[in-house]
Amino acid sequence: MSRPVRVRFAPSPTGPLHIGGVRTALFNYLFAKKHNGVFYLRIEDTDQNRFVPGAEQYIFEALEWLGIAPSETVGKNEKFGPYRQSERKPLYKQYADQLVNSGWAYYAFDSAEALDAHRKQHEAEGKTFIYNWHNREKLDTSLVISNEETEKRIAAGETYVIRFKTPVNETLHLHDSIRGDLKFETNLLDDKVLFKSDGMPTYHLANIVDDHLMETSHVIRGEEWLPSMPLHSLLYKAFGWEAPEFAHLPLILKPIGNGKLSKRDGDKMGFPVFPLEWKSEEGVSSGYREKGFFPEAVVNFLALLGWNDGTEQELFSLEELTQKFDLNRVHKAGAKFDPEKNKWFNHQYLQKQSDESLAKAFAPTLFEKGITIENNKLVRIVSSIKERANFVSEFWDLADYFFVAPTSYDEKAAKNWKEDTPNLMQQLISVLENVGEFSSANIETIVKDWMTNNEIGMGKVMQPFRLSLVGALKGPHLFDIVELIGKEETIKRLEKAIATL
Ligand code: GLU
């Protein structure tokens, strides 16, 4: 690698950052860390019509939450600042001029109406209008008038654009780190607009100028930018600048069917496509953070969308990813998005949390319900149910019986409540009343001794006992439940079951 690694994430703040954009940011982050380079973030807001308030802040917050914040960006180590393209506006004109002067670009004065008429006429003839080599000399451009005439029209305030003059009859041989060698025919390209008379550059010009000025070594971005690669590499050539290496990441595909993952897929199947919740006039879109995903889990599943380390390993910490990530192991083919697998990742990361921190996360739910409980008990409750949970938000449904007596009993389970059950449960109450040290192990020994001594079958006691406490035949080790609920409450629930069932 010849140049020091400097890579960027260059989103346009046109709405909430899509999960695909987050994956692009992540791969850039990993690549930078792997090569002791810099990951910076540049805001590409030259298209003021598409500007959405709050979108920029959202991007920063999302990357911060995921633990992959850039080391240079707006307001942070602005070594090559400003990092917002709208604030770099005065800088681009000279580069557009440079291309005009060297013959790589030209002025075009065609009005929107004129272009529309050309388009319609082509359509009528069954053709597509492309602004390029085959008609640019028949259009209203500086290529067919004198320099004086061009200057006069500009000075008179005519609106214009500056277009790239794509070379004719060339085959471009380009290289993409993921896709290998690629060939593009210049005759198929159109003469893209680089600059407009309102003084704003378009994406293409600003992107290349900034990648150069900010010393970008690698451009790692989504596959949707692959069609721009020939123009971008020609722009580097036109400026006489060393081009960065390109790597176009595979698309993220719908869980079912073909095509790119969209917000609609998420809405239909009930999973977020945004890292954080996004509120707009159109409503609220859910986010991974608000859904209760751990940022580590999101990073982990995103890393595997299009990459693996060549083994079967699926769980990677961010630290591990920064060591193992390799562009050579990124696939070309689209990566299917699997919402069920995402939950599996969250499940795995939930198990890795300490019981104390999970108890802390669960506590507000209890507080809202007016339930108070000693912390060490709560920690044990959480520890006993977390194995069944994908999210902390599921804790209440998995553990409610620790805090409130069942209000109903599972019908199927209630079939185990036989004629002699009330009598047995009454006897069990007397046994429990006499237990001294009310610990799970001690209660278990005493209850089991009582059953053995009286030749009472396990099933006859344990199932109705669990049903009385939980309301169903679910939950962790029964005697743990008994201890955590406490003697008094256990007896109360047994009495209630005898009276009800
Ligand atoms: N501003 C472009 C975007 O919104 C950046 C594309 C690129 O990385 O070159 O994705």
Short mmCIF file of C-alpha atoms and ligand atoms in Angstrom, two decimals:
data_model
loop_
_atom_site.label_atom_id
_atom_site.label_comp_id
_atom_site.label_asym_id
_atom_site.label_seq_id
_atom_site.Cartn_x
_atom_site.Cartn_y
_atom_site.Cartn_z
CA MET A 1 0.00 0.00 0.00
CA SER A 2 1.71 3.13 -1.20
CA ARG A 3 -0.20 5.95 0.47
CA PRO A 4 -1.18 6.26 4.10
CA VAL A 5 -4.70 4.93 4.45
CA ARG A 6 -7.34 7.63 4.62
CA VAL A 7 -10.89 6.54 3.93
CA ARG A 8 -14.17 8.33 4.21
CA PHE A 9 -17.87 7.98 4.63
CA ALA A 10 -19.55 10.65 2.54
CA PRO A 11 -23.29 10.60 3.13
CA SER A 12 -25.76 13.13 1.81
CA PRO A 13 -28.02 14.31 4.65
CA THR A 14 -31.26 13.63 2.80
CA GLY A 15 -33.03 11.65 5.54
CA PRO A 16 -32.27 9.05 8.15
CA LEU A 17 -29.17 6.99 7.44
CA HIS A 18 -30.22 3.64 5.98
CA ILE A 19 -28.69 0.48 7.41
CA GLY A 20 -26.86 0.01 4.08
CA GLY A 21 -25.15 3.34 4.63
CA VAL A 22 -24.20 2.26 8.12
CA ARG A 23 -22.59 -0.86 6.66
CA THR A 24 -20.57 1.33 4.27
CA ALA A 25 -19.42 3.45 7.21
CA LEU A 26 -18.53 0.33 9.17
CA PHE A 27 -16.44 -1.22 6.39
CA ASN A 28 -14.57 2.05 5.99
CA TYR A 29 -14.02 2.23 9.73
CA LEU A 30 -12.73 -1.34 9.86
CA PHE A 31 -10.47 -0.85 6.88
CA ALA A 32 -8.98 2.30 8.40
CA LYS A 33 -8.35 0.67 11.79
CA LYS A 34 -6.90 -2.45 10.22
CA HIS A 35 -4.32 -0.35 8.36
CA ASN A 36 -3.69 2.18 11.12
CA GLY A 37 -5.29 4.77 8.93
CA VAL A 38 -7.86 7.51 9.30
CA PHE A 39 -11.61 7.19 8.92
CA TYR A 40 -13.18 10.56 8.27
CA LEU A 41 -16.70 11.72 7.55
CA ARG A 42 -17.62 14.33 4.97
CA ILE A 43 -21.12 15.70 4.59
CA GLU A 44 -22.10 15.86 0.90
CA ASP A 45 -24.81 18.50 0.95
CA THR A 46 -24.34 20.23 -2.40
CA ASP A 47 -27.88 19.36 -3.45
CA GLN A 48 -29.70 21.88 -1.30
CA ASN A 49 -33.11 20.78 -2.63
CA ARG A 50 -32.71 17.45 -0.93
CA PHE A 51 -31.46 18.81 2.39
CA VAL A 52 -33.39 17.46 5.38
CA PRO A 53 -33.03 19.16 8.78
CA GLY A 54 -31.77 16.84 11.49
CA ALA A 55 -30.34 14.29 9.07
CA GLU A 56 -26.76 15.35 9.66
CA GLN A 57 -27.06 15.18 13.42
CA TYR A 58 -28.69 11.78 13.02
CA ILE A 59 -25.67 10.46 11.11
CA PHE A 60 -23.22 11.58 13.81
CA GLU A 61 -25.40 10.18 16.57
CA ALA A 62 -25.85 6.83 14.84
CA LEU A 63 -22.12 6.28 14.30
CA GLU A 64 -21.42 7.40 17.85
CA TRP A 65 -23.97 4.92 19.21
CA LEU A 66 -22.41 2.09 17.19
CA GLY A 67 -18.93 2.96 18.41
CA ILE A 68 -17.60 3.72 14.93
CA ALA A 69 -17.37 7.50 15.06
CA PRO A 70 -15.00 9.12 12.54
CA SER A 71 -11.79 10.65 13.81
CA GLU A 72 -12.14 13.71 11.57
CA THR A 73 -15.39 15.42 10.67
CA VAL A 74 -17.43 18.59 11.14
CA GLY A 75 -16.26 20.10 14.41
CA LYS A 76 -13.68 17.39 15.10
CA ASN A 77 -10.00 17.45 14.03
CA GLU A 78 -10.77 19.53 10.97
CA LYS A 79 -7.37 18.95 9.40
CA PHE A 80 -8.76 19.24 5.86
CA GLY A 81 -11.87 21.20 6.76
CA PRO A 82 -14.49 22.30 6.30
CA TYR A 83 -16.01 18.82 6.20
CA ARG A 84 -19.36 20.05 4.98
CA GLN A 85 -19.40 20.56 1.21
CA SER A 86 -21.82 23.47 1.35
CA GLU A 87 -19.15 25.34 3.33
CA ARG A 88 -16.54 24.53 0.69
CA LYS A 89 -18.61 26.09 -2.06
CA PRO A 90 -16.12 28.84 -3.13
CA LEU A 91 -13.46 26.25 -3.73
CA TYR A 92 -14.99 24.26 -6.56
CA LYS A 93 -15.35 26.86 -9.32
CA GLN A 94 -11.59 27.02 -9.98
CA TYR A 95 -11.54 23.27 -10.58
CA ALA A 96 -14.43 23.46 -13.01
CA ASP A 97 -12.59 26.30 -14.80
CA GLN A 98 -9.44 24.25 -14.89
CA LEU A 99 -11.26 21.49 -16.76
CA VAL A 100 -12.81 23.94 -19.22
CA ASN A 101 -9.42 25.52 -19.90
CA SER A 102 -7.75 22.19 -20.48
CA GLY A 103 -10.52 21.04 -22.83
CA TRP A 104 -11.98 18.43 -20.47
CA ALA A 105 -15.22 20.29 -19.95
CA TYR A 106 -17.47 22.78 -21.71
CA TYR A 107 -20.32 25.19 -21.06
CA ALA A 108 -23.82 24.16 -22.03
CA PHE A 109 -26.60 26.72 -22.22
CA ASP A 110 -29.55 24.52 -23.14
CA SER A 111 -32.66 25.48 -21.24
CA ALA A 112 -34.72 22.90 -19.39
CA GLU A 113 -37.42 23.30 -22.08
CA ALA A 114 -34.94 22.73 -24.88
CA LEU A 115 -33.62 19.57 -23.24
CA ASP A 116 -37.14 18.37 -22.68
CA ALA A 117 -37.97 18.92 -26.33
CA HIS A 118 -34.90 16.90 -27.37
CA ARG A 119 -35.95 14.11 -25.07
CA LYS A 120 -39.49 14.02 -26.43
CA GLN A 121 -38.31 14.10 -30.01
CA HIS A 122 -35.98 11.16 -29.37
CA GLU A 123 -38.74 9.25 -27.67
CA ALA A 124 -41.05 9.82 -30.64
CA GLU A 125 -38.37 8.22 -32.79
CA GLY A 126 -38.00 5.32 -30.39
CA LYS A 127 -34.60 6.52 -29.15
CA THR A 128 -33.16 7.73 -25.86
CA PHE A 129 -31.63 11.17 -25.61
CA ILE A 130 -28.16 11.04 -24.09
CA TYR A 131 -26.13 14.21 -23.79
CA ASN A 132 -22.76 13.04 -25.08
CA TRP A 133 -20.27 12.84 -27.92
CA HIS A 134 -22.77 12.01 -30.60
CA ASN A 135 -24.86 15.15 -30.23
CA ARG A 136 -22.92 17.63 -28.09
CA GLU A 137 -21.82 19.55 -31.15
CA LYS A 138 -25.40 19.99 -32.28
CA LEU A 139 -26.48 21.41 -28.93
CA ASP A 140 -26.16 24.85 -27.39
CA THR A 141 -22.62 24.59 -26.04
CA SER A 142 -19.34 26.47 -25.92
CA LEU A 143 -17.93 23.78 -28.22
CA VAL A 144 -19.64 25.37 -31.22
CA ILE A 145 -19.25 29.08 -30.49
CA SER A 146 -16.24 31.31 -29.99
CA ASN A 147 -14.71 31.97 -26.60
CA GLU A 148 -15.79 35.60 -26.84
CA GLU A 149 -19.36 34.59 -27.48
CA THR A 150 -19.26 32.19 -24.53
CA GLU A 151 -17.89 34.87 -22.21
CA LYS A 152 -20.46 37.36 -23.41
CA ARG A 153 -23.34 35.02 -22.67
CA ILE A 154 -22.00 34.19 -19.21
CA ALA A 155 -21.43 37.87 -18.45
CA ALA A 156 -24.99 38.61 -19.56
CA GLY A 157 -26.20 36.30 -16.82
CA GLU A 158 -27.41 33.39 -18.94
CA THR A 159 -27.81 30.25 -16.94
CA TYR A 160 -25.39 27.50 -17.85
CA VAL A 161 -23.93 24.25 -16.65
CA ILE A 162 -20.42 22.94 -17.10
CA ARG A 163 -20.37 19.43 -18.52
CA PHE A 164 -17.61 16.89 -18.64
CA LYS A 165 -16.33 16.22 -22.15
CA THR A 166 -16.14 12.45 -22.11
CA PRO A 167 -13.45 11.12 -24.45
CA VAL A 168 -14.70 9.29 -27.55
CA ASN A 169 -13.97 5.68 -28.53
CA GLU A 170 -11.96 4.69 -25.50
CA THR A 171 -12.12 1.51 -23.49
CA LEU A 172 -11.32 2.14 -19.85
CA HIS A 173 -9.59 -0.67 -18.00
CA LEU A 174 -10.26 -0.10 -14.34
CA HIS A 175 -9.69 -2.08 -11.20
CA ASP A 176 -12.00 -2.55 -8.25
CA SER A 177 -10.61 -4.20 -5.12
CA ILE A 178 -13.75 -6.31 -4.76
CA ARG A 179 -14.82 -6.81 -8.37
CA GLY A 180 -11.41 -7.14 -10.00
CA ASP A 181 -10.72 -5.83 -13.50
CA LEU A 182 -13.54 -3.96 -15.18
CA LYS A 183 -14.01 -2.55 -18.65
CA PHE A 184 -16.07 0.50 -19.58
CA GLU A 185 -16.73 1.99 -23.03
CA THR A 186 -16.59 5.78 -22.93
CA ASN A 187 -19.04 6.05 -25.81
CA LEU A 188 -21.78 4.77 -23.54
CA LEU A 189 -21.26 7.50 -20.96
CA ASP A 190 -23.08 10.80 -20.90
CA ASP A 191 -21.46 14.16 -20.38
CA LYS A 192 -22.35 14.64 -16.75
CA VAL A 193 -22.98 18.08 -15.30
CA LEU A 194 -20.12 19.12 -13.00
CA PHE A 195 -21.04 22.65 -12.08
CA LYS A 196 -24.06 24.94 -12.23
CA SER A 197 -24.34 28.69 -12.70
CA ASP A 198 -25.73 29.05 -9.17
CA GLY A 199 -22.14 28.39 -8.09
CA MET A 200 -22.73 24.89 -6.79
CA PRO A 201 -20.78 21.88 -7.95
CA THR A 202 -22.63 18.63 -8.52
CA TYR A 203 -21.90 15.49 -6.55
CA HIS A 204 -19.36 14.22 -9.10
CA LEU A 205 -17.11 17.26 -9.12
CA ALA A 206 -17.28 17.97 -5.39
CA ASN A 207 -16.69 14.32 -4.56
CA ILE A 208 -13.53 14.04 -6.67
CA VAL A 209 -12.11 17.40 -5.65
CA ASP A 210 -12.66 16.65 -1.98
CA ASP A 211 -11.40 13.09 -2.11
CA HIS A 212 -8.26 14.51 -3.64
CA LEU A 213 -7.85 17.46 -1.27
CA MET A 214 -8.61 15.29 1.74
CA GLU A 215 -6.01 12.77 0.56
CA THR A 216 -8.38 9.84 0.27
CA SER A 217 -6.50 6.65 -0.46
CA HIS A 218 -9.45 4.27 -0.95
CA VAL A 219 -13.04 4.87 -1.94
CA ILE A 220 -15.17 2.18 -0.34
CA ARG A 221 -18.84 2.68 -1.13
CA GLY A 222 -22.04 1.00 -2.18
CA GLU A 223 -22.53 -0.83 -5.47
CA GLU A 224 -25.00 1.82 -6.60
CA TRP A 225 -21.99 4.06 -7.26
CA LEU A 226 -20.29 1.61 -9.60
CA PRO A 227 -21.74 3.30 -12.72
CA SER A 228 -19.99 6.52 -11.62
CA MET A 229 -16.61 4.85 -11.47
CA PRO A 230 -15.60 5.49 -15.12
CA LEU A 231 -16.47 9.19 -14.87
CA HIS A 232 -14.65 9.49 -11.56
CA SER A 233 -11.53 7.84 -12.84
CA LEU A 234 -11.61 10.07 -15.94
CA LEU A 235 -11.91 13.11 -13.68
CA TYR A 236 -8.76 12.08 -11.82
CA LYS A 237 -7.02 11.71 -15.15
CA ALA A 238 -8.29 15.09 -16.35
CA PHE A 239 -6.94 16.78 -13.22
CA GLY A 240 -3.70 14.84 -13.35
CA TRP A 241 -4.29 13.47 -9.85
CA GLU A 242 -3.57 10.02 -8.53
CA ALA A 243 -6.88 8.18 -8.25
CA PRO A 244 -7.75 6.37 -5.04
CA GLU A 245 -8.36 2.65 -5.12
CA PHE A 246 -12.01 1.79 -5.58
CA ALA A 247 -14.05 -0.87 -3.81
CA HIS A 248 -17.78 -1.19 -4.42
CA LEU A 249 -19.60 -3.09 -1.71
CA PRO A 250 -22.34 -5.58 -2.57
CA LEU A 251 -25.97 -4.59 -2.30
CA ILE A 252 -27.99 -5.55 0.75
CA LEU A 253 -30.90 -7.59 -0.54
CA LYS A 254 -34.47 -8.08 0.66
CA PRO A 255 -35.08 -10.98 3.06
CA ILE A 256 -37.54 -12.48 0.58
CA GLY A 257 -37.55 -12.07 -3.17
CA ASN A 258 -35.15 -10.05 -5.27
CA GLY A 259 -33.92 -6.51 -5.12
CA LYS A 260 -32.48 -4.04 -2.71
CA LEU A 261 -33.59 -3.98 0.91
CA SER A 262 -36.08 -1.15 1.35
CA LYS A 263 -37.89 0.56 4.17
CA ARG A 264 -41.06 -1.13 2.94
CA ASP A 265 -39.57 -4.58 3.61
CA GLY A 266 -38.91 -3.47 7.17
CA ASP A 267 -42.42 -2.07 7.63
CA LYS A 268 -43.98 -5.24 6.20
CA MET A 269 -41.93 -7.69 8.24
CA GLY A 270 -41.57 -5.60 11.37
CA PHE A 271 -37.86 -4.86 11.53
CA PRO A 272 -36.05 -1.50 11.44
CA VAL A 273 -33.91 -0.43 8.49
CA PHE A 274 -32.53 2.54 10.40
CA PRO A 275 -30.02 2.54 13.25
CA LEU A 276 -31.98 5.07 15.32
CA GLU A 277 -35.61 6.06 15.43
CA TRP A 278 -36.50 8.78 12.94
CA LYS A 279 -39.44 11.12 13.34
CA SER A 280 -40.76 13.13 10.42
CA GLU A 281 -44.04 14.49 9.11
CA GLU A 282 -44.69 11.10 7.58
CA GLY A 283 -44.54 9.45 10.96
CA VAL A 284 -42.09 7.55 13.10
CA SER A 285 -39.67 4.96 11.68
CA SER A 286 -38.30 2.54 14.20
CA GLY A 287 -34.60 2.20 14.92
CA TYR A 288 -32.37 -0.62 16.09
CA ARG A 289 -31.44 1.34 19.21
CA GLU A 290 -35.05 1.90 20.28
CA LYS A 291 -35.96 -1.71 19.46
CA GLY A 292 -33.48 -2.75 22.11
CA PHE A 293 -30.62 -3.99 19.95
CA PHE A 294 -27.16 -3.76 21.43
CA PRO A 295 -24.86 -1.67 19.24
CA GLU A 296 -22.31 -4.53 19.30
CA ALA A 297 -24.92 -6.87 17.85
CA VAL A 298 -25.79 -4.46 15.06
CA VAL A 299 -22.12 -3.98 14.20
CA ASN A 300 -21.62 -7.74 14.19
CA PHE A 301 -24.50 -8.57 11.87
CA LEU A 302 -23.67 -5.70 9.54
CA ALA A 303 -20.07 -6.85 9.28
CA LEU A 304 -21.29 -10.20 8.00
CA LEU A 305 -23.44 -8.64 5.29
CA GLY A 306 -21.03 -9.23 2.46
CA TRP A 307 -17.94 -10.28 4.41
CA ASN A 308 -16.69 -13.25 6.41
CA ASP A 309 -13.28 -14.25 7.67
CA GLY A 310 -13.24 -17.53 5.77
CA THR A 311 -14.23 -19.63 8.78
CA GLU A 312 -17.58 -20.51 10.32
CA GLN A 313 -17.14 -17.89 13.04
CA GLU A 314 -20.09 -15.55 13.37
CA LEU A 315 -19.52 -13.66 16.59
CA PHE A 316 -16.93 -10.93 16.34
CA SER A 317 -16.25 -8.03 18.64
CA LEU A 318 -15.47 -4.70 17.01
CA GLU A 319 -11.89 -5.14 18.13
CA GLU A 320 -11.67 -8.52 16.44
CA LEU A 321 -13.28 -7.18 13.28
CA THR A 322 -10.70 -4.43 13.02
CA GLN A 323 -8.02 -7.10 13.06
CA LYS A 324 -9.65 -9.54 10.69
CA PHE A 325 -11.41 -7.33 8.18
CA ASP A 326 -10.06 -7.65 4.69
CA LEU A 327 -11.45 -6.13 1.47
CA ASN A 328 -10.34 -9.25 -0.40
CA ARG A 329 -12.89 -11.22 1.54
CA VAL A 330 -15.81 -8.97 0.66
CA HIS A 331 -18.13 -10.70 -1.81
CA LYS A 332 -19.37 -9.34 -5.08
CA ALA A 333 -22.79 -10.92 -4.83
CA GLY A 334 -25.56 -9.17 -2.94
CA ALA A 335 -25.99 -10.06 0.73
CA LYS A 336 -29.41 -11.19 1.88
CA PHE A 337 -30.72 -9.41 4.94
CA ASP A 338 -32.04 -11.84 7.53
CA PRO A 339 -34.09 -10.20 10.32
CA GLU A 340 -34.33 -13.47 12.28
CA LYS A 341 -30.57 -13.80 12.27
CA ASN A 342 -30.29 -10.25 13.55
CA LYS A 343 -32.37 -11.24 16.56
CA TRP A 344 -30.12 -14.23 17.07
CA PHE A 345 -27.14 -11.90 17.22
CA ASN A 346 -28.90 -9.76 19.79
CA HIS A 347 -29.68 -12.87 21.80
CA GLN A 348 -26.00 -13.79 21.81
CA TYR A 349 -24.95 -10.33 22.93
CA LEU A 350 -27.63 -10.25 25.61
CA GLN A 351 -26.17 -13.44 27.10
CA LYS A 352 -22.76 -11.76 27.21
CA GLN A 353 -24.03 -8.86 29.34
CA SER A 354 -23.53 -9.08 33.06
CA ASP A 355 -26.63 -9.91 35.11
CA GLU A 356 -26.09 -6.64 36.98
CA SER A 357 -26.25 -4.53 33.86
CA LEU A 358 -29.28 -6.43 32.57
CA ALA A 359 -31.01 -5.90 35.91
CA LYS A 360 -30.25 -2.22 35.60
CA ALA A 361 -31.75 -2.16 32.12
CA PHE A 362 -34.86 -3.98 33.33
CA ALA A 363 -35.35 -1.85 36.47
CA PRO A 364 -37.16 1.07 34.75
CA THR A 365 -39.90 -1.31 33.56
CA LEU A 366 -40.50 -2.40 37.16
CA PHE A 367 -40.35 1.14 38.40
CA GLU A 368 -43.07 2.13 35.92
CA LYS A 369 -45.26 -0.63 37.31
CA GLY A 370 -44.67 0.51 40.85
CA ILE A 371 -42.77 -2.66 41.77
CA THR A 372 -39.89 -2.44 44.20
CA ILE A 373 -37.45 -5.28 44.69
CA GLU A 374 -34.04 -5.76 46.24
CA ASN A 375 -31.31 -5.51 43.66
CA ASN A 376 -29.68 -8.86 44.43
CA LYS A 377 -33.02 -10.59 43.92
CA LEU A 378 -33.59 -8.80 40.65
CA VAL A 379 -30.14 -9.84 39.47
CA ARG A 380 -31.01 -13.47 40.19
CA ILE A 381 -34.36 -13.22 38.45
CA VAL A 382 -32.73 -11.74 35.37
CA SER A 383 -30.06 -14.40 35.44
CA SER A 384 -32.68 -17.14 35.51
CA ILE A 385 -34.69 -15.92 32.51
CA LYS A 386 -32.23 -14.18 30.20
CA GLU A 387 -31.45 -17.36 28.31
CA ARG A 388 -34.94 -17.22 26.79
CA ALA A 389 -34.75 -13.57 25.78
CA ASN A 390 -33.58 -11.79 22.64
CA PHE A 391 -34.28 -8.36 24.12
CA VAL A 392 -34.52 -6.78 27.57
CA SER A 393 -38.02 -5.68 26.53
CA GLU A 394 -39.07 -9.34 26.67
CA PHE A 395 -38.03 -9.70 30.31
CA TRP A 396 -41.37 -8.65 31.74
CA ASP A 397 -43.34 -11.30 29.85
CA LEU A 398 -40.78 -13.91 30.82
CA ALA A 399 -40.61 -12.91 34.46
CA ASP A 400 -43.89 -11.25 35.43
CA TYR A 401 -44.84 -14.09 37.81
CA PHE A 402 -41.87 -13.22 40.01
CA PHE A 403 -43.59 -9.95 40.78
CA VAL A 404 -47.33 -10.54 40.47
CA ALA A 405 -49.46 -13.60 41.15
CA PRO A 406 -50.99 -15.24 38.09
CA THR A 407 -54.47 -13.95 37.29
CA SER A 408 -55.30 -16.95 35.15
CA TYR A 409 -54.04 -20.49 34.61
CA ASP A 410 -52.97 -22.11 31.37
CA GLU A 411 -55.94 -24.29 30.36
CA LYS A 412 -53.96 -27.20 29.05
CA ALA A 413 -51.72 -27.26 32.09
CA ALA A 414 -54.76 -27.07 34.38
CA LYS A 415 -55.76 -30.55 33.14
CA ASN A 416 -53.02 -31.85 35.42
CA TRP A 417 -54.97 -30.54 38.38
CA LYS A 418 -56.57 -33.81 39.56
CA GLU A 419 -59.02 -34.65 42.26
CA ASP A 420 -56.36 -35.30 44.90
CA THR A 421 -54.32 -32.23 43.95
CA PRO A 422 -55.95 -29.77 46.41
CA ASN A 423 -55.22 -32.15 49.25
CA LEU A 424 -51.61 -32.59 48.16
CA MET A 425 -51.15 -28.83 47.79
CA GLN A 426 -52.60 -28.35 51.27
CA GLN A 427 -50.03 -30.80 52.63
CA LEU A 428 -47.31 -29.00 50.66
CA ILE A 429 -48.32 -25.73 52.35
CA SER A 430 -47.77 -27.31 55.77
CA VAL A 431 -44.38 -28.61 54.66
CA LEU A 432 -43.36 -25.19 53.39
CA GLU A 433 -44.56 -23.46 56.56
CA ASN A 434 -42.03 -25.49 58.50
CA VAL A 435 -39.04 -24.79 56.27
CA GLY A 436 -36.52 -22.77 58.27
CA GLU A 437 -33.84 -21.50 55.91
CA PHE A 438 -35.88 -20.56 52.87
CA SER A 439 -33.23 -21.16 50.20
CA SER A 440 -33.81 -22.96 46.93
CA ALA A 441 -31.58 -25.93 47.83
CA ASN A 442 -33.00 -26.34 51.32
CA ILE A 443 -36.63 -26.10 50.18
CA GLU A 444 -35.90 -28.64 47.46
CA THR A 445 -34.42 -31.14 49.92
CA ILE A 446 -37.29 -30.83 52.34
CA VAL A 447 -40.04 -31.03 49.71
CA LYS A 448 -38.40 -34.00 48.02
CA ASP A 449 -37.93 -35.80 51.33
CA TRP A 450 -41.59 -35.30 52.08
CA MET A 451 -42.56 -36.77 48.68
CA THR A 452 -40.23 -39.75 49.05
CA ASN A 453 -41.29 -40.52 52.62
CA ASN A 454 -44.95 -40.43 51.63
CA GLU A 455 -44.45 -42.16 48.28
CA ILE A 456 -45.94 -39.25 46.37
CA GLY A 457 -45.00 -39.13 42.66
CA MET A 458 -42.95 -36.13 41.55
CA GLY A 459 -45.32 -35.17 38.72
CA LYS A 460 -48.28 -35.12 41.08
CA VAL A 461 -46.72 -32.29 43.06
CA MET A 462 -44.30 -30.43 40.86
CA GLN A 463 -46.63 -29.62 37.96
CA PRO A 464 -49.54 -28.28 40.05
CA PHE A 465 -47.02 -26.49 42.25
CA ARG A 466 -45.51 -24.72 39.23
CA LEU A 467 -48.95 -24.00 37.80
CA SER A 468 -49.99 -22.35 41.09
CA LEU A 469 -46.94 -20.09 41.17
CA VAL A 470 -46.49 -19.27 37.51
CA GLY A 471 -49.92 -19.81 35.98
CA ALA A 472 -48.36 -22.04 33.33
CA LEU A 473 -45.79 -24.83 33.04
CA LYS A 474 -42.90 -22.54 32.16
CA GLY A 475 -40.01 -20.81 33.86
CA PRO A 476 -36.68 -21.72 35.40
CA HIS A 477 -35.93 -24.19 38.21
CA LEU A 478 -39.06 -24.32 40.39
CA PHE A 479 -37.32 -24.04 43.76
CA ASP A 480 -35.45 -20.96 42.59
CA ILE A 481 -38.82 -19.40 41.86
CA VAL A 482 -40.09 -20.44 45.30
CA GLU A 483 -37.14 -18.86 47.06
CA LEU A 484 -37.34 -15.64 45.06
CA ILE A 485 -41.08 -15.26 45.55
CA GLY A 486 -40.70 -15.96 49.27
CA LYS A 487 -42.54 -18.16 51.73
CA GLU A 488 -45.55 -15.99 52.35
CA GLU A 489 -46.30 -15.30 48.68
CA THR A 490 -45.75 -18.95 47.71
CA ILE A 491 -48.31 -20.10 50.24
CA LYS A 492 -50.73 -17.37 49.19
CA ARG A 493 -50.52 -18.51 45.57
CA LEU A 494 -51.02 -22.15 46.51
CA GLU A 495 -54.12 -21.23 48.51
CA LYS A 496 -55.46 -19.18 45.64
CA ALA A 497 -54.94 -22.07 43.20
CA ILE A 498 -56.73 -24.47 45.56
CA ALA A 499 -59.64 -22.07 45.73
CA THR A 500 -59.74 -21.37 41.97
CA LEU A 501 -58.85 -24.56 40.15
N1 GLU B 1 -22.72 11.37 -1.27
C1 GLU B 1 -22.70 10.06 -1.80
C2 GLU B 1 -23.75 9.24 -1.04
O1 GLU B 1 -24.68 9.82 -0.60
C3 GLU B 1 -21.32 9.49 -1.65
C4 GLU B 1 -20.98 8.39 -2.58
C5 GLU B 1 -19.50 8.11 -2.50
O2 GLU B 1 -19.10 7.54 -1.47
O3 GLU B 1 -18.78 8.49 -3.40
O4 GLU B 1 -23.70 8.06 -0.88
#
